[in-house]
PDB file of C-alpha atoms in Angstrom:
ATOM      1  CA  LYS A   9      86.286 129.008  80.421  1.00  0.00           C
ATOM      2  CA  GLN A  10      85.389 125.451  81.443  1.00  0.00           C
ATOM      3  CA  GLU A  11      81.558 124.768  81.860  1.00  0.00           C
ATOM      4  CA  VAL A  12      80.146 121.634  83.188  1.00  0.00           C
ATOM      5  CA  THR A  13      76.523 120.599  82.369  1.00  0.00           C
ATOM      6  CA  GLN A  14      74.562 117.826  83.772  1.00  0.00           C
ATOM      7  CA  ILE A  15      71.367 116.280  82.203  1.00  0.00           C
ATOM      8  CA  PRO A  16      68.743 115.538  83.287  1.00  0.00           C
ATOM      9  CA  ALA A  17      68.347 118.008  86.049  1.00  0.00           C
ATOM     10  CA  ALA A  18      65.848 115.671  87.920  1.00  0.00           C
ATOM     11  CA  LEU A  19      65.007 112.103  87.365  1.00  0.00           C
ATOM     12  CA  SER A  20      62.204 110.005  89.132  1.00  0.00           C
ATOM     13  CA  VAL A  21      62.306 106.165  88.476  1.00  0.00           C
ATOM     14  CA  PRO A  22      60.871 102.971  90.107  1.00  0.00           C
ATOM     15  CA  GLU A  23      63.122 100.939  92.086  1.00  0.00           C
ATOM     16  CA  GLY A  24      65.156  98.247  90.106  1.00  0.00           C
ATOM     17  CA  GLU A  25      65.693 100.359  87.001  1.00  0.00           C
ATOM     18  CA  ASN A  26      69.192 100.880  85.610  1.00  0.00           C
ATOM     19  CA  LEU A  27      70.049 104.571  85.305  1.00  0.00           C
ATOM     20  CA  VAL A  28      72.391 106.715  83.327  1.00  0.00           C
ATOM     21  CA  LEU A  29      73.273 110.182  84.426  1.00  0.00           C
ATOM     22  CA  ASN A  30      75.206 112.493  81.990  1.00  0.00           C
ATOM     23  CA  CYS A  31      77.901 115.055  82.494  1.00  0.00           C
ATOM     24  CA  SER A  32      79.413 117.147  79.762  1.00  0.00           C
ATOM     25  CA  PHE A  33      82.279 119.568  79.741  1.00  0.00           C
ATOM     26  CA  THR A  34      83.401 122.120  77.253  1.00  0.00           C
ATOM     27  CA  ASP A  35      87.198 121.875  77.484  1.00  0.00           C
ATOM     28  CA  SER A  36      88.597 118.382  77.160  1.00  0.00           C
ATOM     29  CA  ALA A  37      91.983 119.240  78.636  1.00  0.00           C
ATOM     30  CA  ILE A  38      90.786 117.902  81.947  1.00  0.00           C
ATOM     31  CA  TYR A  39      93.052 116.049  84.474  1.00  0.00           C
ATOM     32  CA  ASN A  40      90.418 114.016  86.204  1.00  0.00           C
ATOM     33  CA  LEU A  41      86.618 113.862  86.803  1.00  0.00           C
ATOM     34  CA  GLN A  42      84.840 113.177  89.981  1.00  0.00           C
ATOM     35  CA  TRP A  43      81.394 112.085  90.727  1.00  0.00           C
ATOM     36  CA  PHE A  44      79.743 113.030  94.010  1.00  0.00           C
ATOM     37  CA  ARG A  45      76.645 112.201  95.913  1.00  0.00           C
ATOM     38  CA  GLN A  46      74.896 114.881  98.028  1.00  0.00           C
ATOM     39  CA  ASP A  47      71.909 114.160 100.460  1.00  0.00           C
ATOM     40  CA  PRO A  48      69.774 117.043 101.388  1.00  0.00           C
ATOM     41  CA  GLY A  49      71.528 119.496 103.712  1.00  0.00           C
ATOM     42  CA  LYS A  50      74.566 117.365 103.859  1.00  0.00           C
ATOM     43  CA  GLY A  51      78.100 117.488 102.400  1.00  0.00           C
ATOM     44  CA  LEU A  52      79.377 115.799  99.407  1.00  0.00           C
ATOM     45  CA  THR A  53      80.443 112.046  99.395  1.00  0.00           C
ATOM     46  CA  SER A  54      83.003 111.098  96.717  1.00  0.00           C
ATOM     47  CA  LEU A  55      81.691 108.254  94.658  1.00  0.00           C
ATOM     48  CA  LEU A  56      84.233 107.682  91.866  1.00  0.00           C
ATOM     49  CA  LEU A  57      87.324 109.526  90.427  1.00  0.00           C
ATOM     50  CA  ILE A  58      88.361 108.824  86.807  1.00  0.00           C
ATOM     51  CA  GLN A  59      91.899 109.949  85.896  1.00  0.00           C
ATOM     52  CA  SER A  60      92.270 111.560  82.368  1.00  0.00           C
ATOM     53  CA  SER A  61      94.094 108.473  81.219  1.00  0.00           C
ATOM     54  CA  GLN A  62      91.353 106.093  82.227  1.00  0.00           C
ATOM     55  CA  ARG A  63      88.258 105.231  80.430  1.00  0.00           C
ATOM     56  CA  GLU A  64      85.973 104.039  83.339  1.00  0.00           C
ATOM     57  CA  GLN A  65      85.832 103.299  87.065  1.00  0.00           C
ATOM     58  CA  THR A  66      83.606 100.849  88.942  1.00  0.00           C
ATOM     59  CA  SER A  67      82.424 100.683  92.550  1.00  0.00           C
ATOM     60  CA  GLY A  68      79.695  98.306  93.444  1.00  0.00           C
ATOM     61  CA  ARG A  69      76.593  99.029  91.402  1.00  0.00           C
ATOM     62  CA  LEU A  70      78.211 102.238  90.110  1.00  0.00           C
ATOM     63  CA  ASN A  71      80.137 102.608  86.832  1.00  0.00           C
ATOM     64  CA  ALA A  72      81.516 105.833  85.586  1.00  0.00           C
ATOM     65  CA  SER A  73      82.977 106.312  82.101  1.00  0.00           C
ATOM     66  CA  LEU A  74      84.922 109.043  80.615  1.00  0.00           C
ATOM     67  CA  ASP A  75      85.272 110.196  76.933  1.00  0.00           C
ATOM     68  CA  LYS A  76      87.610 113.239  76.974  1.00  0.00           C
ATOM     69  CA  SER A  77      87.421 113.665  73.228  1.00  0.00           C
ATOM     70  CA  SER A  78      83.599 114.099  73.165  1.00  0.00           C
ATOM     71  CA  GLY A  79      83.718 115.995  76.587  1.00  0.00           C
ATOM     72  CA  ARG A  80      81.425 113.556  78.206  1.00  0.00           C
ATOM     73  CA  SER A  81      81.100 111.299  81.246  1.00  0.00           C
ATOM     74  CA  THR A  82      78.304 109.068  82.289  1.00  0.00           C
ATOM     75  CA  LEU A  83      77.472 107.473  85.674  1.00  0.00           C
ATOM     76  CA  TYR A  84      75.638 104.247  85.382  1.00  0.00           C
ATOM     77  CA  ILE A  85      73.555 103.008  88.438  1.00  0.00           C
ATOM     78  CA  ALA A  86      72.571  99.326  88.299  1.00  0.00           C
ATOM     79  CA  ALA A  87      69.433  97.999  89.956  1.00  0.00           C
ATOM     80  CA  SER A  88      68.580 101.360  91.604  1.00  0.00           C
ATOM     81  CA  GLN A  89      67.245 101.373  95.215  1.00  0.00           C
ATOM     82  CA  PRO A  90      65.283 104.055  97.274  1.00  0.00           C
ATOM     83  CA  GLY A  91      68.567 104.617  99.176  1.00  0.00           C
ATOM     84  CA  ASP A  92      70.132 105.889  95.816  1.00  0.00           C
ATOM     85  CA  SER A  93      67.870 108.989  96.082  1.00  0.00           C
ATOM     86  CA  ALA A  94      70.072 112.027  96.179  1.00  0.00           C
ATOM     87  CA  THR A  95      71.591 114.694  94.056  1.00  0.00           C
ATOM     88  CA  TYR A  96      74.512 113.488  91.877  1.00  0.00           C
ATOM     89  CA  LEU A  97      77.222 116.019  90.973  1.00  0.00           C
ATOM     90  CA  CYS A  98      80.046 115.780  88.656  1.00  0.00           C
ATOM     91  CA  ALA A  99      83.185 117.875  88.741  1.00  0.00           C
ATOM     92  CA  VAL A 100      86.222 118.268  86.445  1.00  0.00           C
ATOM     93  CA  SER A 101      89.674 118.976  87.791  1.00  0.00           C
ATOM     94  CA  GLU A 102      91.879 121.790  86.951  1.00  0.00           C
ATOM     95  CA  ILE A 103      93.761 123.310  89.862  1.00  0.00           C
ATOM     96  CA  THR A 104      90.529 123.045  91.761  1.00  0.00           C
ATOM     97  CA  LEU A 105      87.133 121.483  90.846  1.00  0.00           C
ATOM     98  CA  ILE A 106      84.524 122.941  88.480  1.00  0.00           C
ATOM     99  CA  PHE A 107      81.116 121.573  89.377  1.00  0.00           C
ATOM    100  CA  GLY A 108      77.933 120.859  87.262  1.00  0.00           C
ATOM    101  CA  THR A 109      74.643 121.728  88.834  1.00  0.00           C
ATOM    102  CA  GLY A 110      73.734 118.261  89.454  1.00  0.00           C
ATOM    103  CA  THR A 111      70.949 115.589  88.822  1.00  0.00           C
ATOM    104  CA  ARG A 112      68.335 115.159  91.548  1.00  0.00           C
ATOM    105  CA  LEU A 113      67.409 111.534  91.683  1.00  0.00           C
ATOM    106  CA  GLN A 114      64.437 109.968  93.280  1.00  0.00           C
ATOM    107  CA  VAL A 115      63.964 106.209  93.334  1.00  0.00           C
ATOM    108  CA  PHE A 116      60.491 105.174  94.636  1.00  0.00           C
ATOM    109  CA  PRO A 117      59.553 101.795  95.848  1.00  0.00           C
TER     110      PRO A 117
ATOM    111  CA  ASP B  19      88.001 108.584 113.056  1.00  0.00           C
ATOM    112  CA  GLY B  20      89.537 110.563 110.111  1.00  0.00           C
ATOM    113  CA  GLY B  21      87.638 113.162 108.348  1.00  0.00           C
ATOM    114  CA  ILE B  22      86.681 116.849 107.924  1.00  0.00           C
ATOM    115  CA  THR B  23      84.577 118.607 110.448  1.00  0.00           C
ATOM    116  CA  GLN B  24      82.813 122.021 110.035  1.00  0.00           C
ATOM    117  CA  SER B  25      81.259 124.024 112.700  1.00  0.00           C
ATOM    118  CA  PRO B  26      78.633 125.338 113.388  1.00  0.00           C
ATOM    119  CA  LYS B  27      76.195 123.404 111.343  1.00  0.00           C
ATOM    120  CA  TYR B  28      73.888 126.330 111.311  1.00  0.00           C
ATOM    121  CA  LEU B  29      74.799 130.132 111.701  1.00  0.00           C
ATOM    122  CA  PHE B  30      72.724 133.157 111.794  1.00  0.00           C
ATOM    123  CA  ARG B  31      74.308 136.637 110.920  1.00  0.00           C
ATOM    124  CA  LYS B  32      72.788 140.084 111.436  1.00  0.00           C
ATOM    125  CA  GLU B  33      73.473 142.649 108.813  1.00  0.00           C
ATOM    126  CA  GLY B  34      76.952 144.234 109.289  1.00  0.00           C
ATOM    127  CA  GLN B  35      78.390 141.385 111.203  1.00  0.00           C
ATOM    128  CA  ASN B  36      81.546 139.340 110.537  1.00  0.00           C
ATOM    129  CA  VAL B  37      81.162 135.619 111.137  1.00  0.00           C
ATOM    130  CA  THR B  38      83.766 132.864 111.049  1.00  0.00           C
ATOM    131  CA  LEU B  39      83.220 129.355 109.821  1.00  0.00           C
ATOM    132  CA  SER B  40      85.445 126.703 111.144  1.00  0.00           C
ATOM    133  CA  CYS B  41      86.892 123.747 109.103  1.00  0.00           C
ATOM    134  CA  GLU B  42      89.279 121.185 110.539  1.00  0.00           C
ATOM    135  CA  GLN B  43      90.746 118.093 108.923  1.00  0.00           C
ATOM    136  CA  ASN B  44      92.722 115.206 110.496  1.00  0.00           C
ATOM    137  CA  LEU B  45      93.646 113.472 107.198  1.00  0.00           C
ATOM    138  CA  ASN B  46      97.098 115.145 107.055  1.00  0.00           C
ATOM    139  CA  HIS B  47      96.103 116.727 103.773  1.00  0.00           C
ATOM    140  CA  ASP B  48      98.155 119.673 102.518  1.00  0.00           C
ATOM    141  CA  ALA B  49      95.423 121.308 100.441  1.00  0.00           C
ATOM    142  CA  MET B  50      92.082 122.840 101.632  1.00  0.00           C
ATOM    143  CA  TYR B  51      89.212 124.558  99.853  1.00  0.00           C
ATOM    144  CA  TRP B  52      86.123 126.484 100.626  1.00  0.00           C
ATOM    145  CA  TYR B  53      83.120 126.366  98.287  1.00  0.00           C
ATOM    146  CA  ARG B  54      79.740 128.027  98.310  1.00  0.00           C
ATOM    147  CA  GLN B  55      76.565 126.377  97.260  1.00  0.00           C
ATOM    148  CA  ASP B  56      73.368 128.226  96.210  1.00  0.00           C
ATOM    149  CA  PRO B  57      70.074 126.511  95.338  1.00  0.00           C
ATOM    150  CA  GLY B  58      70.083 125.541  91.817  1.00  0.00           C
ATOM    151  CA  GLN B  59      73.707 126.255  91.202  1.00  0.00           C
ATOM    152  CA  GLY B  60      76.781 124.280  91.312  1.00  0.00           C
ATOM    153  CA  LEU B  61      79.487 124.678  93.930  1.00  0.00           C
ATOM    154  CA  ARG B  62      81.641 127.715  93.447  1.00  0.00           C
ATOM    155  CA  LEU B  63      85.199 128.319  94.741  1.00  0.00           C
ATOM    156  CA  ILE B  64      85.734 130.933  97.268  1.00  0.00           C
ATOM    157  CA  TYR B  65      89.360 130.283  98.369  1.00  0.00           C
ATOM    158  CA  TYR B  66      91.971 127.570  98.487  1.00  0.00           C
ATOM    159  CA  SER B  67      95.203 126.784 100.228  1.00  0.00           C
ATOM    160  CA  GLN B  68      97.908 124.592  98.956  1.00  0.00           C
ATOM    161  CA  ILE B  69     100.071 124.726 101.968  1.00  0.00           C
ATOM    162  CA  VAL B  70     100.315 126.441 105.378  1.00  0.00           C
ATOM    163  CA  ASN B  71     100.504 130.251 105.355  1.00  0.00           C
ATOM    164  CA  ASP B  72      99.512 130.424 101.749  1.00  0.00           C
ATOM    165  CA  PHE B  73      96.131 130.783  99.932  1.00  0.00           C
ATOM    166  CA  GLN B  74      94.668 131.893  96.796  1.00  0.00           C
ATOM    167  CA  LYS B  75      91.376 133.535  95.660  1.00  0.00           C
ATOM    168  CA  GLY B  76      88.827 131.479  93.696  1.00  0.00           C
ATOM    169  CA  ASP B  77      86.089 132.737  91.599  1.00  0.00           C
ATOM    170  CA  ILE B  78      83.985 134.461  94.234  1.00  0.00           C
ATOM    171  CA  ALA B  79      86.413 135.624  96.862  1.00  0.00           C
ATOM    172  CA  GLU B  80      85.059 139.240  97.357  1.00  0.00           C
ATOM    173  CA  GLY B  81      83.706 139.747 100.840  1.00  0.00           C
ATOM    174  CA  TYR B  82      85.471 136.631 102.276  1.00  0.00           C
ATOM    175  CA  SER B  83      88.747 136.131 104.013  1.00  0.00           C
ATOM    176  CA  VAL B  84      90.783 133.174 105.117  1.00  0.00           C
ATOM    177  CA  SER B  85      93.762 132.101 107.131  1.00  0.00           C
ATOM    178  CA  ARG B  86      95.950 128.933 107.162  1.00  0.00           C
ATOM    179  CA  GLU B  87      98.174 129.079 110.248  1.00  0.00           C
ATOM    180  CA  LYS B  88      97.877 125.296 110.861  1.00  0.00           C
ATOM    181  CA  LYS B  89      97.965 122.448 108.399  1.00  0.00           C
ATOM    182  CA  GLU B  90      94.787 121.047 109.849  1.00  0.00           C
ATOM    183  CA  SER B  91      92.625 124.319 109.960  1.00  0.00           C
ATOM    184  CA  PHE B  92      91.224 126.619 107.358  1.00  0.00           C
ATOM    185  CA  PRO B  93      88.679 129.074 108.761  1.00  0.00           C
ATOM    186  CA  LEU B  94      86.626 131.250 106.584  1.00  0.00           C
ATOM    187  CA  THR B  95      85.459 134.681 107.638  1.00  0.00           C
ATOM    188  CA  VAL B  96      82.311 136.104 105.938  1.00  0.00           C
ATOM    189  CA  THR B  97      82.650 139.787 106.255  1.00  0.00           C
ATOM    190  CA  SER B  98      80.076 142.551 106.190  1.00  0.00           C
ATOM    191  CA  ALA B  99      81.195 143.467 102.677  1.00  0.00           C
ATOM    192  CA  GLN B 100      79.716 140.188 101.327  1.00  0.00           C
ATOM    193  CA  LYS B 101      76.314 141.546 100.260  1.00  0.00           C
ATOM    194  CA  ASN B 102      74.431 138.207  99.892  1.00  0.00           C
ATOM    195  CA  PRO B 103      76.060 135.670 102.242  1.00  0.00           C
ATOM    196  CA  THR B 104      72.998 133.385 102.763  1.00  0.00           C
ATOM    197  CA  ALA B 105      74.165 130.033 101.411  1.00  0.00           C
ATOM    198  CA  PHE B 106      75.582 126.614 102.217  1.00  0.00           C
ATOM    199  CA  TYR B 107      79.272 126.685 102.666  1.00  0.00           C
ATOM    200  CA  LEU B 108      81.403 123.482 102.097  1.00  0.00           C
ATOM    201  CA  CYS B 109      84.979 122.856 103.041  1.00  0.00           C
ATOM    202  CA  ALA B 110      87.069 120.318 101.266  1.00  0.00           C
ATOM    203  CA  SER B 111      90.689 118.912 101.476  1.00  0.00           C
ATOM    204  CA  SER B 112      92.946 116.888  99.256  1.00  0.00           C
ATOM    205  CA  LEU B 113      96.247 115.220  99.964  1.00  0.00           C
ATOM    206  CA  LEU B 114      98.043 117.563  97.667  1.00  0.00           C
ATOM    207  CA  ALA B 115      96.991 120.473  95.596  1.00  0.00           C
ATOM    208  CA  GLY B 116      96.780 120.061  91.876  1.00  0.00           C
ATOM    209  CA  ARG B 117      94.863 118.484  89.200  1.00  0.00           C
ATOM    210  CA  TYR B 118      94.994 114.767  90.022  1.00  0.00           C
ATOM    211  CA  ASN B 119      94.081 114.735  93.613  1.00  0.00           C
ATOM    212  CA  GLU B 120      90.777 113.542  94.993  1.00  0.00           C
ATOM    213  CA  GLN B 121      88.776 116.100  97.102  1.00  0.00           C
ATOM    214  CA  PHE B 122      86.917 115.091 100.305  1.00  0.00           C
ATOM    215  CA  PHE B 123      84.230 117.342 101.689  1.00  0.00           C
ATOM    216  CA  GLY B 124      82.967 118.125 105.138  1.00  0.00           C
ATOM    217  CA  PRO B 125      79.368 118.220 106.217  1.00  0.00           C
ATOM    218  CA  GLY B 126      78.837 121.983 105.565  1.00  0.00           C
ATOM    219  CA  THR B 127      77.595 125.067 107.351  1.00  0.00           C
ATOM    220  CA  ARG B 128      74.309 126.736 106.505  1.00  0.00           C
ATOM    221  CA  LEU B 129      74.606 130.451 106.945  1.00  0.00           C
ATOM    222  CA  THR B 130      71.428 132.659 107.048  1.00  0.00           C
ATOM    223  CA  VAL B 131      71.417 136.490 107.161  1.00  0.00           C
ATOM    224  CA  LEU B 132      68.648 137.892 109.404  1.00  0.00           C
TER     225      LEU B 132
END
Protein backbone atom coordinates (compact mmCIF):
# COMPACT_ATOMS: atom_id res chain seq x y z
CA LYS A 1 0.00 0.00 0.00
CA GLN A 2 1.32 3.42 -0.96
CA GLU A 3 2.66 5.50 1.92
CA VAL A 4 3.72 9.14 1.63
CA THR A 5 6.09 10.74 4.13
CA GLN A 6 7.11 14.37 4.48
CA ILE A 7 10.19 15.57 6.28
CA PRO A 8 10.61 17.75 8.24
CA ALA A 9 7.25 17.94 10.01
CA ALA A 10 7.92 21.55 10.95
CA LEU A 11 10.41 24.20 9.88
CA SER A 12 11.08 27.72 11.13
CA VAL A 13 13.43 29.96 9.15
CA PRO A 14 14.29 33.65 8.79
CA GLU A 15 13.06 35.57 5.80
CA GLY A 16 15.21 35.32 2.68
CA GLU A 17 16.38 31.73 3.09
CA ASN A 18 16.11 29.18 0.32
CA LEU A 19 14.20 26.12 1.48
CA VAL A 20 13.84 22.48 0.52
CA LEU A 21 10.84 20.43 1.59
CA ASN A 22 10.97 16.68 1.11
CA CYS A 23 8.35 14.13 0.12
CA SER A 24 8.95 10.39 -0.23
CA PHE A 25 6.67 7.62 -1.39
CA THR A 26 6.97 3.85 -1.17
CA ASP A 27 5.54 2.75 -4.54
CA SER A 28 7.27 4.35 -7.51
CA ALA A 29 4.43 3.45 -9.90
CA ILE A 30 2.75 6.82 -9.51
CA TYR A 31 1.03 8.82 -12.24
CA ASN A 32 1.60 12.31 -10.95
CA LEU A 33 2.57 14.17 -7.80
CA GLN A 34 0.90 17.31 -6.59
CA TRP A 35 2.14 19.91 -4.08
CA PHE A 36 -0.40 21.92 -2.10
CA ARG A 37 -0.36 24.79 0.34
CA GLN A 38 -2.80 24.97 3.26
CA ASP A 39 -3.28 28.03 5.45
CA PRO A 40 -4.71 27.44 8.97
CA GLY A 41 -8.40 26.55 8.84
CA LYS A 42 -8.50 26.82 5.06
CA GLY A 43 -8.75 24.51 2.08
CA LEU A 44 -5.86 23.38 -0.10
CA THR A 45 -4.34 25.48 -2.86
CA SER A 46 -2.67 23.56 -5.65
CA LEU A 47 0.89 24.80 -6.21
CA LEU A 48 2.45 22.44 -8.72
CA LEU A 49 1.61 19.18 -10.45
CA ILE A 50 4.35 16.99 -11.90
CA GLN A 51 3.37 14.30 -14.35
CA SER A 52 5.19 10.98 -14.00
CA SER A 53 7.05 11.59 -17.25
CA GLN A 54 8.38 14.96 -16.03
CA ARG A 55 11.39 15.71 -13.85
CA GLU A 56 10.39 19.11 -12.54
CA GLN A 57 7.93 21.98 -12.63
CA THR A 58 8.43 25.65 -11.82
CA SER A 59 6.07 28.42 -10.79
CA GLY A 60 7.57 31.71 -9.69
CA ARG A 61 9.79 31.11 -6.65
CA LEU A 62 8.68 27.47 -6.43
CA ASN A 63 10.38 24.53 -8.09
CA ALA A 64 9.31 20.93 -7.61
CA SER A 65 11.35 17.95 -8.74
CA LEU A 66 10.39 14.31 -9.08
CA ASP A 67 12.60 11.23 -8.99
CA LYS A 68 10.32 8.24 -9.38
CA SER A 69 13.08 5.66 -9.18
CA SER A 70 14.09 6.79 -5.71
CA GLY A 71 10.54 7.59 -4.61
CA ARG A 72 11.26 11.24 -3.87
CA SER A 73 10.06 14.72 -4.63
CA THR A 74 11.39 18.02 -3.36
CA LEU A 75 9.77 21.44 -3.24
CA TYR A 76 12.29 24.25 -3.43
CA ILE A 77 11.20 27.70 -2.23
CA ALA A 78 13.56 30.50 -3.20
CA ALA A 79 14.00 33.66 -1.13
CA SER A 80 11.35 32.77 1.43
CA GLN A 81 8.92 35.42 2.70
CA PRO A 82 6.65 35.61 5.78
CA GLY A 83 3.70 35.15 3.44
CA ASP A 84 5.03 31.67 2.62
CA SER A 85 4.16 30.54 6.14
CA ALA A 86 1.69 27.66 5.80
CA THR A 87 1.52 23.88 5.76
CA TYR A 88 2.79 22.26 2.57
CA LEU A 89 1.32 18.92 1.53
CA CYS A 90 2.41 16.53 -1.17
CA ALA A 91 0.13 13.90 -2.67
CA VAL A 92 0.68 11.12 -5.18
CA SER A 93 -1.94 10.15 -7.67
CA GLU A 94 -3.46 6.75 -8.13
CA ILE A 95 -7.21 6.80 -8.85
CA THR A 96 -7.40 9.43 -6.14
CA LEU A 97 -4.74 11.24 -4.13
CA ILE A 98 -2.71 9.81 -1.28
CA PHE A 99 -1.42 12.52 1.00
CA GLY A 100 1.56 12.99 3.25
CA THR A 101 1.09 14.57 6.67
CA GLY A 102 2.64 17.86 5.63
CA THR A 103 5.45 20.23 6.57
CA ARG A 104 4.44 23.23 8.68
CA LEU A 105 6.57 26.18 7.60
CA GLN A 106 7.06 29.42 9.49
CA VAL A 107 9.07 32.22 7.94
CA PHE A 108 9.82 35.04 10.38
CA PRO A 109 10.88 38.59 9.47
CA ASP B 1 -16.08 33.34 -10.55
CA GLY B 2 -15.25 29.68 -10.97
CA GLY B 3 -14.51 27.40 -8.09
CA ILE B 4 -15.67 25.02 -5.41
CA THR B 5 -17.90 26.14 -2.56
CA GLN B 6 -18.60 24.30 0.67
CA SER B 7 -21.23 25.11 3.24
CA PRO B 8 -21.54 25.64 6.05
CA LYS B 9 -18.07 26.73 7.16
CA TYR B 10 -18.74 25.50 10.71
CA LEU B 11 -21.23 22.80 11.73
CA PHE B 12 -22.14 21.47 15.13
CA ARG B 13 -23.79 18.11 15.59
CA LYS B 14 -25.41 16.54 18.59
CA GLU B 15 -24.92 12.87 19.34
CA GLY B 16 -27.22 10.72 17.21
CA GLN B 17 -27.90 13.36 14.57
CA ASN B 18 -27.31 13.07 10.85
CA VAL B 19 -25.87 16.16 9.19
CA THR B 20 -25.26 17.00 5.53
CA LEU B 21 -22.31 18.97 4.18
CA SER B 22 -22.73 20.75 0.89
CA CYS B 23 -20.21 20.85 -1.97
CA GLU B 24 -20.87 22.68 -5.24
CA GLN B 25 -18.56 23.32 -8.20
CA ASN B 26 -19.01 25.41 -11.33
CA LEU B 27 -15.85 24.19 -13.06
CA ASN B 28 -17.73 21.67 -15.19
CA HIS B 29 -15.63 18.91 -13.65
CA ASP B 30 -16.77 15.32 -13.94
CA ALA B 31 -15.08 13.95 -10.82
CA MET B 32 -15.66 15.00 -7.21
CA TYR B 33 -14.15 13.82 -3.94
CA TRP B 34 -14.62 14.05 -0.19
CA TYR B 35 -11.68 13.95 2.22
CA ARG B 36 -11.42 14.09 5.97
CA GLN B 37 -8.53 15.84 7.75
CA ASP B 38 -7.63 15.21 11.39
CA PRO B 39 -4.89 17.04 13.32
CA GLY B 40 -1.46 15.59 12.62
CA GLN B 41 -2.76 13.33 9.87
CA GLY B 42 -2.90 13.62 6.14
CA LEU B 43 -6.14 13.82 4.23
CA ARG B 44 -8.05 10.55 3.95
CA LEU B 45 -10.52 9.75 1.20
CA ILE B 46 -14.14 9.15 2.20
CA TYR B 47 -15.98 8.85 -1.14
CA TYR B 48 -15.44 9.86 -4.73
CA SER B 49 -17.60 10.14 -7.82
CA GLN B 50 -16.38 9.89 -11.39
CA ILE B 51 -19.67 10.70 -13.03
CA VAL B 52 -23.26 11.61 -12.19
CA ASN B 53 -25.23 8.86 -10.42
CA ASP B 54 -22.09 6.90 -9.64
CA PHE B 55 -19.78 6.94 -6.62
CA GLN B 56 -17.24 4.70 -4.90
CA LYS B 57 -16.13 4.22 -1.32
CA GLY B 58 -12.77 5.48 -0.25
CA ASP B 59 -10.61 4.35 2.65
CA ILE B 60 -12.90 5.52 5.47
CA ALA B 61 -16.48 5.38 4.09
CA GLU B 62 -18.10 3.77 7.15
CA GLY B 63 -20.64 6.10 8.76
CA TYR B 64 -20.87 8.37 5.71
CA SER B 65 -23.14 8.52 2.66
CA VAL B 66 -23.14 10.57 -0.54
CA SER B 67 -25.23 11.24 -3.60
CA ARG B 68 -24.42 12.61 -7.06
CA GLU B 69 -27.67 13.59 -8.73
CA LYS B 70 -26.21 16.63 -10.47
CA LYS B 71 -22.79 17.15 -12.02
CA GLU B 72 -22.11 20.26 -9.96
CA SER B 73 -23.17 18.90 -6.56
CA PHE B 74 -21.79 16.17 -4.28
CA PRO B 75 -23.28 16.38 -0.76
CA LEU B 76 -21.86 14.31 2.10
CA THR B 77 -24.05 13.05 4.94
CA VAL B 78 -22.39 12.21 8.23
CA THR B 79 -24.64 9.66 9.90
CA SER B 80 -25.02 8.73 13.54
CA ALA B 81 -23.07 5.57 12.74
CA GLN B 82 -19.89 7.63 12.41
CA LYS B 83 -18.49 7.38 15.92
CA ASN B 84 -15.87 10.11 15.74
CA PRO B 85 -17.02 12.68 13.20
CA THR B 86 -15.25 15.75 14.60
CA ALA B 87 -12.86 16.76 11.82
CA PHE B 88 -12.23 19.14 8.94
CA TYR B 89 -13.98 18.00 5.75
CA LEU B 90 -12.66 18.96 2.32
CA CYS B 91 -14.34 18.58 -1.04
CA ALA B 92 -12.37 18.48 -4.27
CA SER B 93 -12.98 18.12 -7.98
CA SER B 94 -11.04 17.30 -11.12
CA LEU B 95 -11.84 17.61 -14.80
CA LEU B 96 -11.88 13.86 -15.19
CA ALA B 97 -11.38 11.01 -12.81
CA GLY B 98 -8.15 9.15 -13.02
CA ARG B 99 -4.53 9.32 -12.39
CA TYR B 100 -3.43 12.32 -14.41
CA ASN B 101 -5.95 14.89 -13.34
CA GLU B 102 -5.17 17.81 -11.07
CA GLN B 103 -7.52 18.15 -8.11
CA PHE B 104 -8.84 21.47 -6.83
CA PHE B 105 -10.17 21.95 -3.33
CA GLY B 106 -12.93 23.88 -1.62
CA PRO B 107 -12.50 25.92 1.58
CA GLY B 108 -13.65 23.13 3.91
CA THR B 109 -16.28 22.55 6.60
CA ARG B 110 -15.29 22.09 10.23
CA LEU B 111 -17.65 19.66 11.97
CA THR B 112 -17.77 19.46 15.74
CA VAL B 113 -19.77 16.97 17.79
CA LEU B 114 -21.25 18.44 20.96
